[in-house]
Short mmCIF file of C-alpha atoms in Angstrom, two decimals:
data_model
loop_
_atom_site.label_atom_id
_atom_site.label_comp_id
_atom_site.label_asym_id
_atom_site.label_seq_id
_atom_site.Cartn_x
_atom_site.Cartn_y
_atom_site.Cartn_z
CA UNK A 1 121.14 72.17 190.22
CA UNK A 2 119.26 70.56 193.16
CA UNK A 3 116.85 73.62 193.50
CA UNK A 4 114.98 72.00 190.62
CA UNK A 5 114.32 68.73 192.29
CA UNK A 6 113.52 70.51 195.52
CA UNK A 7 110.55 72.06 193.62
CA UNK A 8 109.30 68.74 192.22
CA UNK A 9 107.09 66.27 193.85
CA UNK A 10 109.18 63.27 193.25
CA UNK A 11 106.75 60.74 194.20
CA UNK A 12 104.96 62.05 190.49
CA UNK A 13 108.26 60.96 188.60
CA UNK A 14 108.65 57.35 187.58
CA UNK A 15 112.12 56.48 187.33
CA UNK A 16 112.62 53.03 185.24
CA UNK A 17 115.54 50.76 186.29
CA UNK A 18 117.99 49.55 183.64
CA UNK A 19 116.73 46.02 184.67
CA UNK A 20 113.43 46.88 183.82
CA UNK A 21 114.26 48.60 180.50
CA UNK A 22 116.56 45.48 179.69
CA UNK A 23 113.63 43.03 180.27
CA UNK A 24 111.16 45.40 178.07
CA UNK A 25 113.81 45.32 175.37
CA UNK A 26 114.42 41.77 175.57
CA UNK A 27 110.50 40.95 175.37
CA UNK A 28 110.19 43.36 172.41
CA UNK A 29 112.90 41.72 170.64
CA UNK A 30 111.54 38.14 171.07
CA UNK A 31 108.04 39.10 169.60
CA UNK A 32 109.80 40.45 166.76
CA UNK A 33 111.85 37.14 166.03
CA UNK A 34 108.29 35.33 166.39
CA UNK A 35 107.09 37.29 163.14
CA UNK A 36 107.06 35.10 160.51
CA UNK A 37 106.43 37.35 157.27
CA UNK A 38 109.61 37.76 156.03
CA UNK A 39 108.77 41.49 155.09
CA UNK A 40 107.44 42.56 158.16
CA UNK A 41 110.09 40.89 160.19
CA UNK A 42 112.73 42.56 157.84
CA UNK A 43 110.45 45.93 158.69
CA UNK A 44 110.78 45.81 162.16
CA UNK A 45 114.39 44.37 161.87
CA UNK A 46 115.50 47.54 159.98
CA UNK A 47 113.96 50.34 162.05
CA UNK A 48 114.59 48.82 165.53
CA UNK A 49 117.28 46.35 165.34
CA UNK A 50 119.69 47.72 162.99
CA UNK A 51 118.17 51.23 162.20
CA UNK A 52 118.62 54.86 163.86
CA UNK A 53 116.12 54.01 166.44
CA UNK A 54 117.48 51.21 168.17
CA UNK A 55 118.63 52.71 171.07
CA UNK A 56 116.38 55.88 171.05
CA UNK A 57 113.06 53.64 171.12
CA UNK A 58 114.09 51.94 174.32
CA UNK A 59 114.91 55.19 176.17
CA UNK A 60 111.96 57.47 175.11
CA UNK A 61 109.25 58.66 177.14
CA UNK A 62 105.64 57.70 175.96
CA UNK A 63 104.35 61.42 176.66
CA UNK A 64 104.89 64.54 178.29
CA UNK A 65 102.53 64.24 181.14
CA UNK A 66 99.84 61.56 180.76
CA UNK A 67 100.74 58.10 180.53
CA UNK A 68 104.28 56.54 180.63
CA UNK A 69 105.96 60.13 180.91
CA UNK A 70 109.41 58.90 181.76
CA UNK A 71 112.38 57.27 180.29
CA UNK A 72 111.56 53.96 178.75
CA UNK A 73 107.96 54.72 178.76
CA UNK A 74 107.57 54.65 175.06
CA UNK A 75 108.87 51.12 174.84
CA UNK A 76 106.90 49.96 177.94
CA UNK A 77 103.59 51.25 176.87
CA UNK A 78 104.53 49.53 173.30
CA UNK A 79 105.09 46.33 175.32
CA UNK A 80 101.74 46.66 177.09
CA UNK A 81 100.05 47.21 173.88
CA UNK A 82 101.86 44.46 172.38
CA UNK A 83 100.66 42.26 175.15
CA UNK A 84 97.04 43.09 175.10
CA UNK A 85 97.08 42.65 171.37
CA UNK A 86 98.28 39.13 171.61
CA UNK A 87 95.52 38.42 174.22
CA UNK A 88 93.01 39.67 171.77
CA UNK A 89 94.74 37.29 169.03
CA UNK A 90 94.77 34.13 171.48
CA UNK A 91 90.85 35.12 172.38
CA UNK A 92 89.61 35.26 168.63
CA UNK A 93 92.17 33.16 166.41
CA UNK A 94 89.97 30.14 166.70
CA UNK A 95 86.74 32.16 165.16
CA UNK A 96 88.38 34.78 163.07
CA UNK A 97 91.19 34.51 160.72
CA UNK A 98 93.84 37.05 162.18
CA UNK A 99 97.19 38.04 160.79
CA UNK A 100 99.16 37.83 163.83
CA UNK A 101 102.43 39.18 162.31
CA UNK A 102 100.42 42.01 161.28
CA UNK A 103 99.01 42.69 164.64
CA UNK A 104 102.63 42.18 166.23
CA UNK A 105 104.34 44.50 163.80
CA UNK A 106 101.27 47.26 164.25
CA UNK A 107 101.66 47.16 168.00
CA UNK A 108 105.19 47.49 167.90
CA UNK A 109 105.53 50.44 165.44
CA UNK A 110 102.10 52.15 166.26
CA UNK A 111 103.54 55.01 168.31
CA UNK A 112 107.25 55.25 167.10
CA UNK A 113 106.83 58.60 165.93
CA UNK A 114 106.85 59.59 169.44
CA UNK A 115 110.55 59.10 169.37
CA UNK A 116 110.81 62.40 167.84
CA UNK A 117 108.03 64.17 169.68
CA UNK A 118 109.59 64.63 173.24
CA UNK A 119 113.05 65.48 174.51
CA UNK A 120 114.62 66.17 177.89
CA UNK A 121 115.73 69.54 178.90
CA UNK A 122 118.82 70.31 181.10
CA UNK A 123 116.74 69.83 184.17
CA UNK A 124 115.36 66.16 183.07
CA UNK A 125 111.86 67.62 182.27
CA UNK A 126 110.18 66.18 179.14
CA UNK A 127 109.64 68.91 176.65
CA UNK A 128 107.57 68.69 173.38
CA UNK A 129 109.86 69.06 169.99
CA UNK A 130 109.09 71.46 167.14
CA UNK A 131 108.52 68.32 165.29
CA UNK A 132 105.75 67.27 167.55
CA UNK A 133 104.34 70.63 167.32
CA UNK A 134 103.92 70.56 163.44
CA UNK A 135 103.45 67.00 162.74
CA UNK A 136 101.61 64.90 165.47
CA UNK A 137 103.19 61.10 166.48
CA UNK A 138 100.61 59.20 164.17
CA UNK A 139 101.57 61.09 161.23
CA UNK A 140 105.35 61.09 162.18
CA UNK A 141 104.87 57.08 162.46
CA UNK A 142 103.50 56.80 159.17
CA UNK A 143 106.37 58.91 157.87
CA UNK A 144 109.07 57.07 159.35
CA UNK A 145 107.53 53.29 158.54
CA UNK A 146 106.75 54.46 154.92
CA UNK A 147 110.40 55.18 154.32
CA UNK A 148 111.17 51.58 155.03
CA UNK A 149 108.49 49.99 152.41
CA UNK A 150 109.84 50.06 149.08
CA UNK A 151 107.24 51.30 146.41
CA UNK A 152 107.45 47.70 144.64
CA UNK A 153 106.72 45.97 148.41
CA UNK A 154 103.35 48.41 148.88
CA UNK A 155 100.57 46.18 148.82
CA UNK A 156 97.46 45.13 150.96
CA UNK A 157 99.32 44.01 153.75
CA UNK A 158 101.37 47.19 153.90
CA UNK A 159 97.97 49.50 153.53
CA UNK A 160 96.50 47.37 156.37
CA UNK A 161 99.64 48.27 158.68
CA UNK A 162 99.53 52.01 157.85
CA UNK A 163 95.74 52.22 158.31
CA UNK A 164 96.10 50.69 161.76
CA UNK A 165 98.84 52.99 162.65
CA UNK A 166 96.57 56.17 161.39
CA UNK A 167 93.41 54.81 163.23
CA UNK A 168 95.05 53.65 166.66
CA UNK A 169 93.29 56.34 168.49
CA UNK A 170 89.87 55.15 166.87
CA UNK A 171 88.31 58.49 166.48
CA UNK A 172 89.19 61.59 164.74
CA UNK A 173 88.49 63.83 167.63
CA UNK A 174 91.18 61.55 169.53
CA UNK A 175 93.86 62.58 167.24
CA UNK A 176 93.48 59.84 164.31
CA UNK A 177 93.36 60.91 160.98
CA UNK A 178 91.20 58.18 160.12
CA UNK A 179 88.96 55.78 161.85
CA UNK A 180 89.10 51.92 161.83
#
């Protein structure tokens, strides 16, 4: 009902235009296309292009209230993290050996578990789901990604990917199960 809208400060709500969402999706898919490692490319493709998360990922909010708390916020946040990560790769790749494909994959997947963390109620407000109340988004991300890693494919690369996801909040006090 419109009474719910009257009680909201609409200046605090960001609505993302479909055009912006299409651009975010296009840039994310281009980044996936740049991945040369066959296994990591297949992992990203299976999850975000061919898998059950392909639409949900680009429409999900990134949070309930802090950053990117709006439709498409998760994808926008992910693209911002990816762009920052690629700037770091560019800045350091001549000095340090960097696995760019791993960085791209980790940046894109790091918050995937947020897909199941939030939902919209009948008034369009973002609500925390039961899944999020029981399993934080980092653990949920690892759970989802691990389903796409066959046992015979587990190796140092996949261990590094999972470690990056688990430690992306940097400190245990900030929600990371492990530290970098």
